[in-house]
XYZ file of C-alpha atoms in Angstrom:
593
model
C 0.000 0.000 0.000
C 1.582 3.354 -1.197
C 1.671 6.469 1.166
C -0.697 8.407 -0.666
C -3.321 5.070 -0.189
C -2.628 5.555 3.381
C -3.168 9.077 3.436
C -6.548 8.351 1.481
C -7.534 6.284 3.573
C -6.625 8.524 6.885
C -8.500 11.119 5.212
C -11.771 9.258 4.966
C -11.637 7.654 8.312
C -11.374 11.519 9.792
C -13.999 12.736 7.737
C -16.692 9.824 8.857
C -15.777 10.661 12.350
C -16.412 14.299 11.990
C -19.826 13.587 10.356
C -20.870 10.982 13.041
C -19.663 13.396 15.435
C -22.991 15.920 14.137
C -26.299 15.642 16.421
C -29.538 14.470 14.174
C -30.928 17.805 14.337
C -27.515 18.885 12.418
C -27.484 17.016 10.017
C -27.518 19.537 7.411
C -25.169 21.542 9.124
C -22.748 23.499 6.801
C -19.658 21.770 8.509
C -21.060 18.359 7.741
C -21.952 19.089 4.566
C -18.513 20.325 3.662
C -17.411 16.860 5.433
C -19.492 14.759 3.114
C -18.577 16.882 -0.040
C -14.923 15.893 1.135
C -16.238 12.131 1.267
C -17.646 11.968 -1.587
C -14.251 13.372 -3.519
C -12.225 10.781 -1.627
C -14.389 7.927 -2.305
C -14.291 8.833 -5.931
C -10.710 9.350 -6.276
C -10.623 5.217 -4.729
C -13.016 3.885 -7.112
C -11.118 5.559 -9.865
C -8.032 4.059 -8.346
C -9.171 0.351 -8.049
C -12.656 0.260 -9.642
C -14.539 -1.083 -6.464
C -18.157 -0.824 -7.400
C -18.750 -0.102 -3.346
C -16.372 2.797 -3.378
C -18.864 4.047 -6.510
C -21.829 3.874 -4.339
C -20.305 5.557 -1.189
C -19.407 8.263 -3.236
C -22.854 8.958 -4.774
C -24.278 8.269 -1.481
C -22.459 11.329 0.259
C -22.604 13.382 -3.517
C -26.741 13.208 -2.661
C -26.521 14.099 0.803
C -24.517 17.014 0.194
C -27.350 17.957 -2.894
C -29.796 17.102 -0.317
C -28.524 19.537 2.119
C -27.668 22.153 0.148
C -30.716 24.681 -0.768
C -31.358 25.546 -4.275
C -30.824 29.207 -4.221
C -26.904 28.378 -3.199
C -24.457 29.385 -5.440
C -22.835 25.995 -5.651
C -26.116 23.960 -5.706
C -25.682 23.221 -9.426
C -21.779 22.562 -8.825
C -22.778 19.732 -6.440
C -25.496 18.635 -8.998
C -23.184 18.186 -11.340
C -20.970 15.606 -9.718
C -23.508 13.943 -8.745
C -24.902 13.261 -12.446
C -20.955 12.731 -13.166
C -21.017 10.087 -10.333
C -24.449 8.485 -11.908
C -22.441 8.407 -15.180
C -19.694 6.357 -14.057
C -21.882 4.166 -12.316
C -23.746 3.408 -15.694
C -20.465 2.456 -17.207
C -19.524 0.015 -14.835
C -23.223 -1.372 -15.652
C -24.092 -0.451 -18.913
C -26.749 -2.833 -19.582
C -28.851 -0.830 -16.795
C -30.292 2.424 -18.353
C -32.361 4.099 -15.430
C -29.011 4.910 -14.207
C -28.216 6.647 -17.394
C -31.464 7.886 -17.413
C -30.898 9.631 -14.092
C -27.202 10.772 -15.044
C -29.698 12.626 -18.059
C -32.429 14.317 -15.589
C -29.672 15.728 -13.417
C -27.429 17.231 -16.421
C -31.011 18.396 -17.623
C -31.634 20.042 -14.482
C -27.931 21.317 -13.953
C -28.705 23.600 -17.710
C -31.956 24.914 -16.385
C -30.442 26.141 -13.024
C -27.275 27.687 -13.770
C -27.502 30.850 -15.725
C -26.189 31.625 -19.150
C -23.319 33.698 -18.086
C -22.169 31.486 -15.748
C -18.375 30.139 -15.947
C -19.434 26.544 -15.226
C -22.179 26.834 -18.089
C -20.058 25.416 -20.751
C -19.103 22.214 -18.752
C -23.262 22.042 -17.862
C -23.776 21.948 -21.706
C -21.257 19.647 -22.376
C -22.087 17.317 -20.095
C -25.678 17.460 -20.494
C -24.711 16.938 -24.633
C -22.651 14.147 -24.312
C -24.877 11.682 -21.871
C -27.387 12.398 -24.555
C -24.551 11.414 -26.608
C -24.102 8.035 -25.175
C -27.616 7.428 -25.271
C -27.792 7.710 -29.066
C -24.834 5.653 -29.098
C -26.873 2.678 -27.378
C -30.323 2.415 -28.869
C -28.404 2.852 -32.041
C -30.107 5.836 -34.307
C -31.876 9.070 -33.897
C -35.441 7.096 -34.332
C -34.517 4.608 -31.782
C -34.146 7.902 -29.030
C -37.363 9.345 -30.342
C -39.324 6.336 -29.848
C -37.840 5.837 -26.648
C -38.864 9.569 -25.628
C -42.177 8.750 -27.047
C -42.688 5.731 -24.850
C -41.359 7.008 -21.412
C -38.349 4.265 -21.553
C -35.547 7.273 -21.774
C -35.635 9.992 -19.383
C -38.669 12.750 -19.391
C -37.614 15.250 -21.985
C -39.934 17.113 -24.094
C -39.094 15.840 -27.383
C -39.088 18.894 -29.296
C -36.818 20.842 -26.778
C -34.554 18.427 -26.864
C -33.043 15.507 -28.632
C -30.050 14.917 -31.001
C -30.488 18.338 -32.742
C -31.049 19.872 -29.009
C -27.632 18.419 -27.932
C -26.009 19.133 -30.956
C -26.951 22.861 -30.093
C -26.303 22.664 -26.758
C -22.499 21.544 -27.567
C -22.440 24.401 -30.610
C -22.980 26.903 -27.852
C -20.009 24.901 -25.510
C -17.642 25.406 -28.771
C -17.767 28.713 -28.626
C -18.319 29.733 -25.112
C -14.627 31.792 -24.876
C -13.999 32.013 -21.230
C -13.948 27.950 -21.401
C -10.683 26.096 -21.589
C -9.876 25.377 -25.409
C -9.262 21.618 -25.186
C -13.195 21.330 -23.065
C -14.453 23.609 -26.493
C -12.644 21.079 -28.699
C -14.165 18.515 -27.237
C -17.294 19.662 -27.224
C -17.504 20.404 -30.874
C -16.231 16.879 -31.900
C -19.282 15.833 -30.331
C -21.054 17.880 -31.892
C -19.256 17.178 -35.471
C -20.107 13.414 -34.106
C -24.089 14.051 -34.114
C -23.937 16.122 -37.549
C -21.797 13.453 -38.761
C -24.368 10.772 -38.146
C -27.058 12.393 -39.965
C -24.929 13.275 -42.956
C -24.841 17.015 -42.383
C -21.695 17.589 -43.720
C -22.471 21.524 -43.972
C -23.014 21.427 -39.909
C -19.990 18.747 -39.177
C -17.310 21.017 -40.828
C -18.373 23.709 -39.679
C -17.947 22.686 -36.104
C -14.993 20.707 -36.870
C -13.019 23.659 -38.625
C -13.792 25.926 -35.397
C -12.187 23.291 -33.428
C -8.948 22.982 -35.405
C -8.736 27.223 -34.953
C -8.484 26.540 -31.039
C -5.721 23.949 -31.541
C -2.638 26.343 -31.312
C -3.987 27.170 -28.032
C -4.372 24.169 -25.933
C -1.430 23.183 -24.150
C -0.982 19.182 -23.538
C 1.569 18.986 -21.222
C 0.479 17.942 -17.651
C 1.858 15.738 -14.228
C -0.072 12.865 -15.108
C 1.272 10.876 -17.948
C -2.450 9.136 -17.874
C -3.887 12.397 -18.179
C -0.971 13.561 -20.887
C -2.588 11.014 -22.812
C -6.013 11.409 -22.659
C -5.790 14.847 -24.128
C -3.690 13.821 -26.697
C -5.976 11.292 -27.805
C -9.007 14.254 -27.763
C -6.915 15.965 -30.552
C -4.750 13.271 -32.611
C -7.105 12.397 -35.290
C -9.035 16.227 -35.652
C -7.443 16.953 -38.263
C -7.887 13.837 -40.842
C -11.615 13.695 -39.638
C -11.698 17.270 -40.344
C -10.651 17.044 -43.818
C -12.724 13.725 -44.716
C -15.849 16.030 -43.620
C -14.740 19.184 -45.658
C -14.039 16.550 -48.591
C -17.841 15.276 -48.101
C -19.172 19.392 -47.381
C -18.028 20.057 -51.429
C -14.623 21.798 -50.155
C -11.636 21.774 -52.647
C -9.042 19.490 -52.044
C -6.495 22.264 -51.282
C -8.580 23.815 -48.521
C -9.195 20.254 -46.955
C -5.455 19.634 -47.123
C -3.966 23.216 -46.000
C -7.159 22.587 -42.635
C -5.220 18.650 -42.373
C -1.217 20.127 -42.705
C -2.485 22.739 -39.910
C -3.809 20.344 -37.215
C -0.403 17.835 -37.586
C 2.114 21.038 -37.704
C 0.359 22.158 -34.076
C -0.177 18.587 -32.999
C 3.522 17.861 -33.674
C 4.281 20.905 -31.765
C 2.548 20.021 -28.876
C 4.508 16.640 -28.823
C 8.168 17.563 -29.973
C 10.232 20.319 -29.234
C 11.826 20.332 -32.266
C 11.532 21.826 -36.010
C 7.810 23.429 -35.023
C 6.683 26.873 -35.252
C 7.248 26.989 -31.431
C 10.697 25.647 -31.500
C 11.907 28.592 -34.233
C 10.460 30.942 -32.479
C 12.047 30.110 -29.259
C 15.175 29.952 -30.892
C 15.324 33.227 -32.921
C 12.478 35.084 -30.365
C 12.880 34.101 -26.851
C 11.086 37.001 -25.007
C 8.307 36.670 -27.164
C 8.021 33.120 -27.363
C 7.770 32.888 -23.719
C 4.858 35.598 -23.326
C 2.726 33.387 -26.003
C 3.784 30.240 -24.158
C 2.483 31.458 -20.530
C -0.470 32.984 -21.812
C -1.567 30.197 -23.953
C -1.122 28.167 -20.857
C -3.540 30.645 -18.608
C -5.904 30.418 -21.190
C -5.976 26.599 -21.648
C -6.507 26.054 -17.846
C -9.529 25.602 -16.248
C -10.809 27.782 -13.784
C -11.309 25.628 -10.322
C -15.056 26.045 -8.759
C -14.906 28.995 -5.927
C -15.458 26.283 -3.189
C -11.831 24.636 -4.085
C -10.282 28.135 -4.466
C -11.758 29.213 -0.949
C -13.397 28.353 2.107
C -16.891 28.801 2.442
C -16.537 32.444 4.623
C -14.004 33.821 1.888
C -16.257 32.624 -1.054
C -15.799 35.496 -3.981
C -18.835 37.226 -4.486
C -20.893 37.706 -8.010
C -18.243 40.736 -8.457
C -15.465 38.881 -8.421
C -16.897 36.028 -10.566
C -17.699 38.911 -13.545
C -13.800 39.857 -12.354
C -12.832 36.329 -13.351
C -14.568 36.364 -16.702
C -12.932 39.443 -17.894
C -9.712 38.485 -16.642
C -10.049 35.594 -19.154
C -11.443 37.443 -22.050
C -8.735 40.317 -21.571
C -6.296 36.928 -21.443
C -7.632 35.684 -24.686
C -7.645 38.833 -26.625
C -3.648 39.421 -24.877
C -2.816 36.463 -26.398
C -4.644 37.026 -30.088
C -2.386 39.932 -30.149
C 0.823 38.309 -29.426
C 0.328 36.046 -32.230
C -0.677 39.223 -34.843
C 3.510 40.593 -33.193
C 4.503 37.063 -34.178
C 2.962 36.994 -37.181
C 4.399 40.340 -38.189
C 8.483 38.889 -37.764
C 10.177 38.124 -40.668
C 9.572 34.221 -41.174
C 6.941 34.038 -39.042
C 4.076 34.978 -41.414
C 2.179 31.550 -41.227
C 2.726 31.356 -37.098
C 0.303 28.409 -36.170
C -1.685 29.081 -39.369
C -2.044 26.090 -42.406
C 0.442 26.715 -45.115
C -0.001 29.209 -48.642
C -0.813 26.827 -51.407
C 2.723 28.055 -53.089
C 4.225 26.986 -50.082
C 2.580 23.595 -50.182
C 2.979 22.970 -54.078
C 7.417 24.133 -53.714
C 8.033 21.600 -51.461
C 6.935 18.878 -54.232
C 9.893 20.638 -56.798
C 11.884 17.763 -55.747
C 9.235 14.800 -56.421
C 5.290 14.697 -55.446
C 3.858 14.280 -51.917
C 1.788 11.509 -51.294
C -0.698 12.445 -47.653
C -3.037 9.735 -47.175
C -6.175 10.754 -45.272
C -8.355 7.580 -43.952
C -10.820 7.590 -41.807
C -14.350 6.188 -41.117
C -15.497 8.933 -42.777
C -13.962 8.561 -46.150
C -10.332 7.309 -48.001
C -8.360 9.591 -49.696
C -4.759 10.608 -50.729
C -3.874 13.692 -51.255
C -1.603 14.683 -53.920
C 0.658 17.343 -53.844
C 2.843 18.429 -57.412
C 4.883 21.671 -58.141
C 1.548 22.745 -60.335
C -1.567 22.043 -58.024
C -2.902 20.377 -54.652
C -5.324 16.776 -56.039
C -7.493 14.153 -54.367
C -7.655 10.826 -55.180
C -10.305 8.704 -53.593
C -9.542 5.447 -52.683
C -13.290 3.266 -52.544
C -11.620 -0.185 -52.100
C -9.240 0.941 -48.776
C -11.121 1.503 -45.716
C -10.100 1.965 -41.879
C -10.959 -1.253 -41.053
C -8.395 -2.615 -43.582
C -5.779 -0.341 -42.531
C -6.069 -1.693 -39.080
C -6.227 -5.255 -40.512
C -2.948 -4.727 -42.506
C -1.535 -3.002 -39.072
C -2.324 -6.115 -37.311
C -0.772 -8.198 -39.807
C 2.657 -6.995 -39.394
C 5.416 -8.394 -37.287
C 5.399 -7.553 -34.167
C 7.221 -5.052 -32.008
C 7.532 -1.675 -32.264
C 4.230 -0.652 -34.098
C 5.952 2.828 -35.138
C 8.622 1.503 -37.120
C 8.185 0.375 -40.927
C 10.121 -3.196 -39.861
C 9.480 -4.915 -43.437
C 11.806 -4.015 -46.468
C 12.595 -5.303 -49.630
C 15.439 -5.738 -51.787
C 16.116 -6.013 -55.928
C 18.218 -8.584 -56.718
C 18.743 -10.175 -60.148
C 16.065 -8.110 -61.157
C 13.409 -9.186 -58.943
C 12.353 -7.941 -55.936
C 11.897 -9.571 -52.260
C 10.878 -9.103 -48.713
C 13.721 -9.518 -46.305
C 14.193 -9.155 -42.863
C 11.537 -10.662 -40.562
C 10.961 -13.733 -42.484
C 7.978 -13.143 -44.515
C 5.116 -15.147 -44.078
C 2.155 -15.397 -46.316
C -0.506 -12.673 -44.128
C 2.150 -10.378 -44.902
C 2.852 -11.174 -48.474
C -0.953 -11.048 -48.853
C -1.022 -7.781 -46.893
C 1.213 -6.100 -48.707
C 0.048 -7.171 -52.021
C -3.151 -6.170 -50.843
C -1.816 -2.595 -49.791
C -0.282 -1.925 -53.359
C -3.547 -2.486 -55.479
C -5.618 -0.737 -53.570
C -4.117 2.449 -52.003
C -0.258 2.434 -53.233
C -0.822 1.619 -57.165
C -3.888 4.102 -57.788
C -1.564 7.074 -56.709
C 1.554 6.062 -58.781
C -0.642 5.738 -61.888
C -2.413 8.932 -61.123
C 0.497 10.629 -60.518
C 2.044 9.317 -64.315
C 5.125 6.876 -61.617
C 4.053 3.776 -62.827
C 7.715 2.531 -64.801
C 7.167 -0.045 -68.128
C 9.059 -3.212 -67.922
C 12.552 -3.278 -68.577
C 12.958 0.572 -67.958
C 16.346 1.807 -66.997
C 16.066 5.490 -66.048
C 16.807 6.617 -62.810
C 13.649 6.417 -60.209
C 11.857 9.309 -59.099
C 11.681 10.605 -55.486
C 8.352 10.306 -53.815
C 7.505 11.576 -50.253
C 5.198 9.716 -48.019
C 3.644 12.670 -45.841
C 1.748 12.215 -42.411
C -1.287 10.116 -42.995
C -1.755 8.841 -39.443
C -1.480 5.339 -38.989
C -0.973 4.661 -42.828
C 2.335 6.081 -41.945
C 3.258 2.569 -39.494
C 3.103 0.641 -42.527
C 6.105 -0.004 -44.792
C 4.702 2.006 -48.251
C 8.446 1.349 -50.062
C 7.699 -2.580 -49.624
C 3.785 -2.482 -50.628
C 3.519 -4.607 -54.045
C 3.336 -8.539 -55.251
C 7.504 -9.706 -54.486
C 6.334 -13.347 -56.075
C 4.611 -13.515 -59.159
C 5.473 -9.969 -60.828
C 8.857 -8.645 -60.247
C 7.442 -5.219 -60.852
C 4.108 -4.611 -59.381
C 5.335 -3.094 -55.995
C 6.502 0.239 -54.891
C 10.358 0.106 -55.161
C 10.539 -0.652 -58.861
C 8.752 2.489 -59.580
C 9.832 5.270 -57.273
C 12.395 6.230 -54.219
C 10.108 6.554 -50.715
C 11.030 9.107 -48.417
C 8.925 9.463 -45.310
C 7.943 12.844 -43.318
C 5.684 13.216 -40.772
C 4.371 16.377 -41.500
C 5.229 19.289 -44.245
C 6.371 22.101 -41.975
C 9.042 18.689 -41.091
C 10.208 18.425 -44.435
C 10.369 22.586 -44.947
C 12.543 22.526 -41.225
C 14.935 19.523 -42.694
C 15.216 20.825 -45.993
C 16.083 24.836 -44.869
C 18.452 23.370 -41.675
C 21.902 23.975 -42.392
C 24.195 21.001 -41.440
C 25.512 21.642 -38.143
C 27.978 19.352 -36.239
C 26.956 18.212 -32.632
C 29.876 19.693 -31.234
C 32.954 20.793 -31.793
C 34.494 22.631 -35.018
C 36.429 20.199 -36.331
C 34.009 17.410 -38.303
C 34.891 14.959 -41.089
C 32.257 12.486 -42.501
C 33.306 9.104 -44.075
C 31.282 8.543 -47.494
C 31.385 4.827 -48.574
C 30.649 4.725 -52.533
C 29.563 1.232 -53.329
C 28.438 0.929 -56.732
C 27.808 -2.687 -57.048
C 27.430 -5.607 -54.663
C 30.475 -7.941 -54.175
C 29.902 -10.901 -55.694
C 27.045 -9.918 -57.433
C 25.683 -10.027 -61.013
C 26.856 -6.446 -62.491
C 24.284 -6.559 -65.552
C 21.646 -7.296 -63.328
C 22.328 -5.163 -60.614
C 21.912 -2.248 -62.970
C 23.264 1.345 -62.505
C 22.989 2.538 -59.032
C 23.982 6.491 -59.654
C 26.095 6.422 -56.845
C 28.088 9.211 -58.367
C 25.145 11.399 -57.939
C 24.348 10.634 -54.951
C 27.584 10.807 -53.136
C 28.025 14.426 -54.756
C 24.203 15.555 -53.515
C 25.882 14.451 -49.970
C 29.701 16.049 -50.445
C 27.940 19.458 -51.571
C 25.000 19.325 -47.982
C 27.830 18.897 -45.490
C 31.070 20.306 -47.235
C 30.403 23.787 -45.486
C 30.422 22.491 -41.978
C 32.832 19.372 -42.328
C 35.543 17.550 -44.280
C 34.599 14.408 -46.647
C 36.769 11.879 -47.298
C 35.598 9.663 -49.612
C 35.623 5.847 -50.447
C 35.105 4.388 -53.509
C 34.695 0.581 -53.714
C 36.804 -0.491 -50.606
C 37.214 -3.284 -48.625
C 35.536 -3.967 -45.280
C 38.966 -3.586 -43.405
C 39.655 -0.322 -45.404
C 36.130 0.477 -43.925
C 37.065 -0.072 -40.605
C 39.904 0.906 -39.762
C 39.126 4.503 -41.837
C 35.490 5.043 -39.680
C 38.226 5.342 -36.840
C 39.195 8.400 -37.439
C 36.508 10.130 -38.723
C 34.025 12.091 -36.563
């Protein structure tokens, strides 16, 4: 049993003795009440600990008392009426096959809307929750028709039907999406859900709409946290925005450069928000400190929720209404601080497209040396996006879904799930999986993966090679694309039967995670690690030992080992070998650095 257990567990055993300690006629007393709100968060935090069921019902136990004893016209009446529909929520999770709990968990968030007021900080959590209980109740009877007839028949909870409903709760979380004074990752959330009810009606109009306002707030919710639990939830509330964004905007009518330039913007924030390096936040740390840091702390105010009065303060040093308006302004004034900050930013040389999706001439340049492939699947819709020097395409894919992308996930070796682990070699003119020894799922898989997602783009894009052709292969880049981007691309194709009816006979893959990743590599000057003094050791090995020469074909290592002399010649010496022998190899790598 850890300390903090023991502490827990202290805690709860002083708190029943202080409400024990209460005469009958005091029951309601404001000290007890304050003792069983304390109870109630204790037993919570142990169910959500170890998942005992009892610890669930102690806790909604005390939650009711304190409702109980608390009288309507309190300020916090609809705070404590809250976590107690929260409470009736979890308990329908651990028994989901029991819906007059959920139905309960509905009447309370119902009843927590129509007693807090509209201005109200807490209102946008109210909404929110209220939305997304009426959420999971669509999820279970399984269509809009099935809640209707349920409302109809006095099964669900008693709503009037044409107050509420789906297009009530989609509403409801419209109005949580753009409540400002709420934390950005809470509005995010809340307009998913609301993209999520949209969605299921086919109103793509409504679903990108929502969705689009959600990507805007990206750049200002800030991920990091104590909890690496926590850490991970939110990361999860934002990973795939931006592809379901996209797949909607594609549905809505939207051009495919729009959808794309809304996709490029969620993964260049989202890889912000996870690595430190070659982001808009990293540059402008580097090359604008001061200002850096005053968009970094107020971003963090603003993505911070503001705790309910009665954590902030004891019950005799409660802020008054005043105060609360105080708060409110304090976050608008933060949020319009921190609008302007990004306009200075904005306004620094390089800095033009701060946090903002990238100019289609800034998307197309980056294909000068060989198209971009992004691949976009979700259950919305398959697509690839396909990015030239000239123009910004989409390509829908009909015969590759999610659920075969997750299929062909599962069907590669095991291990690290973000590394491409297959590969594939040409020898004697015909090509092979090595490696992991191949076994026929994958074969299958990746035969499957080249005719329906990796051959439609090389033909559209004019990549597919005839026979026998002996020009040098172009250069394509494999861009984001979520989990598309875990399997191997270069080694998708039939390695049995056709020699060239896979990826490597036709093109060079390069893989990036996101754009603004391949703009950072391809602008970063080599720099050594440390030190002045660098050499690097460049091992020119036109043909195999061994090997059949004819068949091995022209490798144009001459090119390529210039393309390398003339990146790192600047910062470092190259010494050069051509055609050596493994000792000469060794015992030169020695004394290079």
């Amino acid at each position: 049993m850890t300390r903090s257990e023991d502490a827990l567990n202290s805690a709860i055993d002083n708190e029943l003795a202080a409400v024990v300690a209460f005469k009958e006629n005091e029951r309601n007393h404001a000290g007890q009440i304050r003792c069983k709100h304390s109870l109630q968060a204790h037993f919570s935090e142990k169910y959500r600990r170890h998942g005992v069921k009892n610890d669930l019902k102690s806790a909604i136990s005390f939650a009711q008392d304190v409702v109980d004893g608390t009288p309507q016209n309190d300020p916090y009446y609809v705070t404590h009426l809250a976590s107690l529909a929260g409470l009736f929520f979890d308990s329908h999770l651990s028994v989901p096959s029991d819906m007059t709990i959920l139905d309960e968990a509905v009447r309370l968030a119902e009843l927590c809307v129509d007693l807090n007021s509209a201005d109200n900080l807490e209102q946008a959590d109210m909404l929110s929750n209220l939305s997304f209980v009426y959420h999971r109740r669509f999820q279970i009877t399984g269509s809009a028709n099935d809640l209707k007839e349920a409302i109809k028949r006095g099964d669900a909870a008693v709503i009037e039907e044409s107050e509420y409903g789906l297009e009530q709760a989609m509403k409801n979380l419209g109005k949580a999406l753009r409540l400002p004074q709420s934390p950005p990752l809470e509005r995010i959330k809340a307009g998913k859900a609301a993209a999520d009810i949209a969605i299921s009606s086919e109103n793509w109009d409504e679903a990108a709409l929502y969705l689009t306002e959600s990507i805007d707030l990206l750049p200002w919710v800030a991920l990091r946290s104590k909890s690496r639990e926590d850490y991970r939830d939110n990361l999860k509330q934002v990973s795939n925005l931006g592809s379901r964004t996209a797949s909607v905007l594609l549905k809505a009518q939207k051009s495919a450069l729009i959808s794309f330039q809304v996709l490029e913007k969620a993964r260049g924030v989202i890889s912000s928000l996870v690595l430190d390096s070659g982001s808009d936040i990293s540059s402008l740390k580097e090359q604008h400190p001061d200002l850096c840091s005053t968009y970094c702390a107020l971003r963090k105010i603003i993505a911070t929720s503001i705790p309910p009065k009665e954590i902030l303060y004891p019950a005799h040093e409660r802020p008054s209404a005043i105060n609360e308006v105080s708060m409110f302004s304090r976050r608008t004034k933060d949020i319009q601080e921190l609008k302007e900050v990004e306009d200075k930013i904005r306004k620094q040389p390089g800095f033009e497209r701060f946090q903002l999706a990238p100019t289609e001439k800034e998307i197309c340049e980056l294909a000068q040396e060989g198209p971009i492939v992004s691949y976009n699947i979700t259950e919305v819709g398959s697509h690839a996006f396909l990015i030239t020097a000239q123009a910004v395409q989409v390509l829908p894919l009909p015969q590759f879904s999610i659920t075969q992308l997750k299929e062909h996930i599962e069907k590669m070796p095991t291990g690290n799930r973000s590394r491409r682990d297959a590969k594939a070699i040409i020898k004697n003119d015909k090509s092979q999986i090595e490696g992991t020894p191949p076994t026929k799922l994958l074969e299958e898989s990746m035969r499957s993966l080249w005719e329906d997602a990796v051959e439609p783009v090389l033909s559209q894009l004019g990549l597919l090679r005839p026979r026998g052709c002996t020009a040098q292969l172009p250069c394509i880049w494999w861009v984001g694309g979520g989990l598309m981007l875990l399997l191997p691309l270069h080694v998708a194709g039939n390695h049995q039967d056709n020699p060239t009816d896979n990826t490597m006979s036709h093109v060079v893959s390069s893989y990036m995670p996101t754009l603004k990743t391949l703009r950072f590599s391809r602008n970063k000057t080599f720099k050594p690690l440390q030190g002045d003094n660098y050499s690097i050791l460049i091992v020119a090995m036109p043909q195999t030992p061994d090997s059949d020469a004819d068949s091995d074909g022209d490798l144009h290592i001459d090119t390529e080992v210039e393309n390398i002399r003339q990146h790192v010649e600047s910062s470092a010496s190259v010494d050069i070998l051509d055609r050596p022998t493994r000792d000469q190899v060794l015992e030169r790598i020695q004394t290079v650095s």
